Amino acid sequence: MDDSAVIESRPEVIDGLRRLLPARALLVAAEDTRPYECDGLTLIRQRPMAVALPETEAQVVAILKLCHAHQVPVVPRGAGTGLAGSALPHAGGVLLSLAKFNRILGVDRRGRTATVQPGVRNLAISEAAAPFGLYYAPDPSSQIACTIGGNVAENSGGVHCLKYGLTLHNVLRVRGYTSAGEPVEFGSLAPDAAGLDLLALVIGSEGMLALTTEVTVRLVPRPTVARCLMASFADVGDAGDAVAALIAAGIIPAGLEMMDQAATRLVEPFAKAGYDLEAAAVLLCESDGTVDEVEAEIAHMSQVLRDARATRLQVSTSEAERLTFWAGRKNAFPAAGRAAPAYYCTDGTIPRKHIGQMLKSIQAMEQRFGLACPNVFHAGDGNLHPLVLFDDSDPDSVARAEAFGAEILEESVRLGGTVTGEHGVGVEKLNQMCSQFDRATLDAFLGVKRAFDPAGTLNPGKVIPSLHRCAEYGRQRVTGGAVSFPDLPRF
Amino acid sequence: MQTTLAPAFQNRPDAQEAAALLRSCVHCGFCSATCPTYQILGDELDGPRGRLYLMKQVLEGDRPTAKTRLHLDRCLTCRACETTCPSGVQYGRVLDTGRQLVNEQLPRPLLSGLVRRLLAVWLTGPLFAPAVAMGRLLRVLPAAQAAGVVPHRLHARRMLLLAGCVQPALSPNINAATLRVFDALGITLQVAPDAGCCGAIRHHLDDHDGALSEARRNIDAWWPAVEAGAEAIVLNASGCGTMLHEYGHLLRHDAAYAAKAARISALVRDVAEVLPALVGQLAPRLRERQPQRVVFHPPCSLQHGQKIRGAVESMLTTLGAEVLPFADAHLCCGSAGTYSLLQPQLSRELRDRKLAALGAPRPEVILSANIGCLTHLAGGTPLPVQHWIEWLDAQLA
């Protein structure tokens, strides 16, 4: 459907939006809306009927009410860095950007909290808290750009989540609106709230239950010192075993990440981190705390890693060097742009003991699908981030990449894991949700969605697959053709 | 990001290059985080990722409207996005082509085109300096610091210095201070009389042919000295340095100039690249006094365009200054060449934010490295604003 047809179909909605918003805050023409047709997942794209860029909370409420009254879908969007298409626009819907809500409302030094608008960048919270010796612990690799609203929607993780928890464990309160524009508030500044823990339900709900307009996060004291230990391994299986050995030894590193050789070679030109490019895999193990604690923990970790057949150990000697060690890991995804025109990253999560086995399976898949797949991942959580490299100008390459990604997720489920550790389901993993959950469970998810959004206008079609889709996916897997969403345009 | 060139562009080298550069963009959105205009406006169309998408549409054959042009015009070309981009997208080059294609398909309205042409002629022409002098006489413009005595000693080590176009009129002391500092280090800086504006002003005002003519004129002016063994072409305006680094690329299809242009680009050195190895020699000549509290605003053309980061700050520390850290040093001050004249609102907002950040640690002086930033910042603060080499010159006994 071209855009004129969409607009003609809902002129009353567009007219209504024009009355609510200044001209600069409403995009309708294809020229202006196409750049919003996808988020960080570029494989799947859809131009929205309109993009709204409200500047006040009153405008947000008015947009929600207008759309609710006309049964028009509303898709919330932050910085558009999501990797699962949770912010994929709806063809007949309004993409509601919260980018202009980028103010830090307050940092409470004594209460160790920060209250911020949803469009505030993850890293900006830590920067604002830095003068008080505090920071916000969850640190997704996209933390320079991703917003707290998106973090709440996806229950984002990050390098430091092994020790400090996910978004869920670091958010105290979320205020927002339902699809009907009714105000809602979840959680409180108290350690626990009476009644059902709806805050936990809303965090990670991918914008399906409520639209977030304000978040209060927990801040933690910046450790006196942090150091990073980089360990090389001659075999990926050894590296996987070393991760399990560290955890078994009772150590909870502040970060525990793995990169395989293909990944270190991919990011080194940008990061210049001094990674051991000859190693089959590199582990990054962070220790933070007081000087004595860190010294003891680094010694303990070194011993465990040596026993686990590490071939080389290097400890960061300065804060600058520590950040350099992490720079490559944090920029690994986009750095894939240096090696291939496009990449497809999934985030299946498996029990730690199966890491070595999983990497070997992925190597076999590289041969079968004819595509390279460097691996970086949150090893401590068993949270994989395989980067399937492909050529998006070649439809066959695109199809193989999607099939490759899907198979890794299926393998994750087979190994007793889950299809997403932190990026969310969005539209990307709708099919694999059919493998992960039975129909009764999916129907229960739909029941929760309806309880918050009976009209089904808030980010519809995400996360929970329809019965029809699961039936289709089952058939596809039987016949072996694995192109998902054949009806959608390709990037 | 895959771009399928429209038939009209398939044989154009600039469009082919832009499409090839777009291939390395994976749409991660990291660039938005450090884009000054996105921070203010909050619309992805006013950030690098959205602008790349708008230009991709043009390359694929969609006819742009004035809206696309507005979003491209609002770009400061600060290239902070290039520093942030993990995929190495050369955004600045895509933007050059994107702007050109948009203007070809949608000529600028008469008045705005005229303003740009007049600005180019005016700023780089012979009337600018007398006009500035007149402005000072009438007290419309603040007085400039006097240039002082310029050394004329001939040393064995010789380098070329680009005198620049607007800088000598606006701030004559910068070149004079540069000559004195280099003289103290035993290096003679030669100014080629026929060299003039580096071409950046015309380049950013849509006059690409005019910019190339200026590049060729400068190359001709410097060539005898280059052949005679000049070690480097030294610049004390980082904006011009960024432009000179592009000569090789801009003239790569010009058979007569391609090789010379590449050689010139390879010889370009900002003063911040030449001096760190030499300032130690100045230690005996430094005046003894209390360390001065300074902030250094690194121009985008220095830190993003030429990727020279930290050199000036550590040199100033070596020379006894207390260099104070401040927030968001990676962000543009809003000067951006003629941007301050063409996009005054955004420019002013960025300047005010920058001055607030620079002033927070309570410095005694603001230092920078590009005439555009210096003039722009000085217009909004009572604090003294200087090129760091002027500050260094003043430390010498």
mmCIF file of C-alpha atoms in Angstrom, chain A residues 76-200:
data_model
loop_
_atom_site.group_PDB
_atom_site.id
_atom_site.type_symbol
_atom_site.label_atom_id
_atom_site.label_comp_id
_atom_site.label_asym_id
_atom_site.label_seq_id
_atom_site.Cartn_x
_atom_site.Cartn_y
_atom_site.Cartn_z
ATOM 1 C CA PRO A 76 6.528 3.311 20.925
ATOM 2 C CA ARG A 77 10.124 4.011 19.896
ATOM 3 C CA GLY A 78 13.173 5.296 21.727
ATOM 4 C CA ALA A 79 16.556 5.495 20.006
ATOM 5 C CA GLY A 80 15.662 2.723 17.578
ATOM 6 C CA THR A 81 18.663 0.597 18.529
ATOM 7 C CA GLY A 82 16.673 -2.544 19.358
ATOM 8 C CA LEU A 83 17.791 -5.727 17.649
ATOM 9 C CA ALA A 84 14.551 -7.700 17.626
ATOM 10 C CA GLY A 85 12.215 -5.320 15.818
ATOM 11 C CA SER A 86 10.171 -4.493 18.916
ATOM 12 C CA ALA A 87 9.838 -0.969 17.500
ATOM 13 C CA LEU A 88 8.968 -2.124 13.974
ATOM 14 C CA PRO A 89 6.257 0.286 12.802
ATOM 15 C CA HIS A 90 2.735 -0.847 11.986
ATOM 16 C CA ALA A 91 1.556 -0.104 8.431
ATOM 17 C CA GLY A 92 -1.667 1.472 9.597
ATOM 18 C CA GLY A 93 -0.285 2.799 12.844
ATOM 19 C CA VAL A 94 1.443 5.686 14.494
ATOM 20 C CA LEU A 95 5.097 5.338 15.447
ATOM 21 C CA LEU A 96 5.342 7.309 18.680
ATOM 22 C CA SER A 97 8.897 8.505 19.256
ATOM 23 C CA LEU A 98 9.877 9.423 22.798
ATOM 24 C CA ALA A 99 13.238 10.823 21.680
ATOM 25 C CA LYS A 100 12.402 14.341 22.797
ATOM 26 C CA PHE A 101 11.793 13.188 26.363
ATOM 27 C CA ASN A 102 15.498 13.295 27.109
ATOM 28 C CA ARG A 103 15.681 15.137 30.421
ATOM 29 C CA ILE A 104 17.156 13.834 33.629
ATOM 30 C CA LEU A 105 14.583 14.961 36.190
ATOM 31 C CA GLY A 106 16.714 14.420 39.241
ATOM 32 C CA VAL A 107 19.497 12.470 40.887
ATOM 33 C CA ASP A 108 18.873 11.647 44.536
ATOM 34 C CA ARG A 109 22.320 11.254 45.989
ATOM 35 C CA ARG A 110 21.233 10.033 49.393
ATOM 36 C CA GLY A 111 18.508 7.728 48.125
ATOM 37 C CA ARG A 112 20.835 6.599 45.316
ATOM 38 C CA THR A 113 18.199 6.912 42.641
ATOM 39 C CA ALA A 114 17.748 8.854 39.435
ATOM 40 C CA THR A 115 14.427 9.812 37.929
ATOM 41 C CA VAL A 116 14.547 10.299 34.201
ATOM 42 C CA GLN A 117 12.400 10.659 31.134
ATOM 43 C CA PRO A 118 12.231 7.617 28.852
ATOM 44 C CA GLY A 119 14.335 9.113 26.054
ATOM 45 C CA VAL A 120 17.397 9.570 28.274
ATOM 46 C CA ARG A 121 20.323 7.492 27.052
ATOM 47 C CA ASN A 122 21.521 4.695 29.314
ATOM 48 C CA LEU A 123 25.049 6.129 29.487
ATOM 49 C CA ALA A 124 23.761 9.647 30.173
ATOM 50 C CA ILE A 125 22.328 8.406 33.484
ATOM 51 C CA SER A 126 25.737 7.175 34.608
ATOM 52 C CA GLU A 127 27.327 10.433 33.445
ATOM 53 C CA ALA A 128 24.836 12.452 35.469
ATOM 54 C CA ALA A 129 25.420 10.263 38.515
ATOM 55 C CA ALA A 130 29.217 10.302 38.223
ATOM 56 C CA PRO A 131 29.773 13.491 40.278
ATOM 57 C CA PHE A 132 28.162 11.650 43.217
ATOM 58 C CA GLY A 133 30.323 8.552 42.805
ATOM 59 C CA LEU A 134 27.329 6.585 41.544
ATOM 60 C CA TYR A 135 26.337 4.870 38.298
ATOM 61 C CA TYR A 136 23.563 2.886 36.682
ATOM 62 C CA ALA A 137 24.769 -0.702 36.457
ATOM 63 C CA PRO A 138 23.016 -2.373 33.476
ATOM 64 C CA ASP A 139 25.153 -1.564 30.482
ATOM 65 C CA PRO A 140 23.966 -2.902 27.146
ATOM 66 C CA SER A 141 26.622 -2.661 24.446
ATOM 67 C CA SER A 142 24.523 0.042 22.819
ATOM 68 C CA GLN A 143 24.507 2.061 26.058
ATOM 69 C CA ILE A 144 25.938 5.130 24.351
ATOM 70 C CA ALA A 145 22.740 5.419 22.311
ATOM 71 C CA CYS A 146 19.955 3.207 23.689
ATOM 72 C CA THR A 147 17.392 4.835 25.958
ATOM 73 C CA ILE A 148 16.132 3.843 29.378
ATOM 74 C CA GLY A 149 12.588 3.558 27.987
ATOM 75 C CA GLY A 150 13.836 0.936 25.560
ATOM 76 C CA ASN A 151 15.833 -0.764 28.328
ATOM 77 C CA VAL A 152 12.663 -1.053 30.397
ATOM 78 C CA ALA A 153 10.767 -2.402 27.386
ATOM 79 C CA GLU A 154 13.393 -5.061 26.661
ATOM 80 C CA ASN A 155 14.641 -5.765 30.192
ATOM 81 C CA SER A 156 18.078 -5.073 28.755
ATOM 82 C CA GLY A 157 21.165 -6.713 30.122
ATOM 83 C CA GLY A 158 24.812 -5.965 29.548
ATOM 84 C CA VAL A 159 28.284 -6.868 30.553
ATOM 85 C CA HIS A 160 27.802 -6.031 34.229
ATOM 86 C CA CYS A 161 24.491 -7.840 34.673
ATOM 87 C CA LEU A 162 26.107 -11.064 35.838
ATOM 88 C CA LYS A 163 26.982 -9.345 39.107
ATOM 89 C CA TYR A 164 24.552 -6.419 39.256
ATOM 90 C CA GLY A 165 21.411 -7.799 37.627
ATOM 91 C CA LEU A 166 19.304 -6.870 34.619
ATOM 92 C CA THR A 167 17.161 -3.760 34.111
ATOM 93 C CA LEU A 168 14.526 -5.525 36.197
ATOM 94 C CA HIS A 169 16.793 -5.521 39.228
ATOM 95 C CA ASN A 170 17.788 -1.888 38.841
ATOM 96 C CA VAL A 171 14.505 -0.101 38.197
ATOM 97 C CA LEU A 172 12.340 0.942 41.114
ATOM 98 C CA ARG A 173 9.431 2.657 39.492
ATOM 99 C CA VAL A 174 7.906 3.096 36.051
ATOM 100 C CA ARG A 175 5.230 5.654 35.313
ATOM 101 C CA GLY A 176 3.314 5.737 32.068
ATOM 102 C CA TYR A 177 -0.013 5.357 30.294
ATOM 103 C CA THR A 178 -2.139 2.514 29.035
ATOM 104 C CA SER A 179 -3.189 2.308 25.407
ATOM 105 C CA ALA A 180 -6.351 4.205 26.372
ATOM 106 C CA GLY A 181 -4.270 7.056 27.778
ATOM 107 C CA GLU A 182 -5.007 6.208 31.427
ATOM 108 C CA PRO A 183 -2.128 6.981 33.820
ATOM 109 C CA VAL A 184 -0.449 3.982 35.461
ATOM 110 C CA GLU A 185 2.407 3.599 37.878
ATOM 111 C CA PHE A 186 4.290 0.432 38.736
ATOM 112 C CA GLY A 187 6.644 -0.145 41.658
ATOM 113 C CA SER A 188 7.648 2.461 44.194
ATOM 114 C CA LEU A 189 10.685 3.904 45.891
ATOM 115 C CA ALA A 190 10.261 1.319 48.649
ATOM 116 C CA PRO A 191 12.205 -1.930 48.286
ATOM 117 C CA ASP A 192 8.984 -3.813 47.663
ATOM 118 C CA ALA A 193 5.422 -2.864 46.863
ATOM 119 C CA ALA A 194 2.220 -4.439 48.103
ATOM 120 C CA GLY A 195 0.187 -6.630 45.784
ATOM 121 C CA LEU A 196 1.239 -8.305 42.585
ATOM 122 C CA ASP A 197 4.653 -7.341 41.256
ATOM 123 C CA LEU A 198 3.388 -5.614 38.135
ATOM 124 C CA LEU A 199 6.653 -3.711 37.785
ATOM 125 C CA ALA A 200 8.371 -7.009 37.003
#
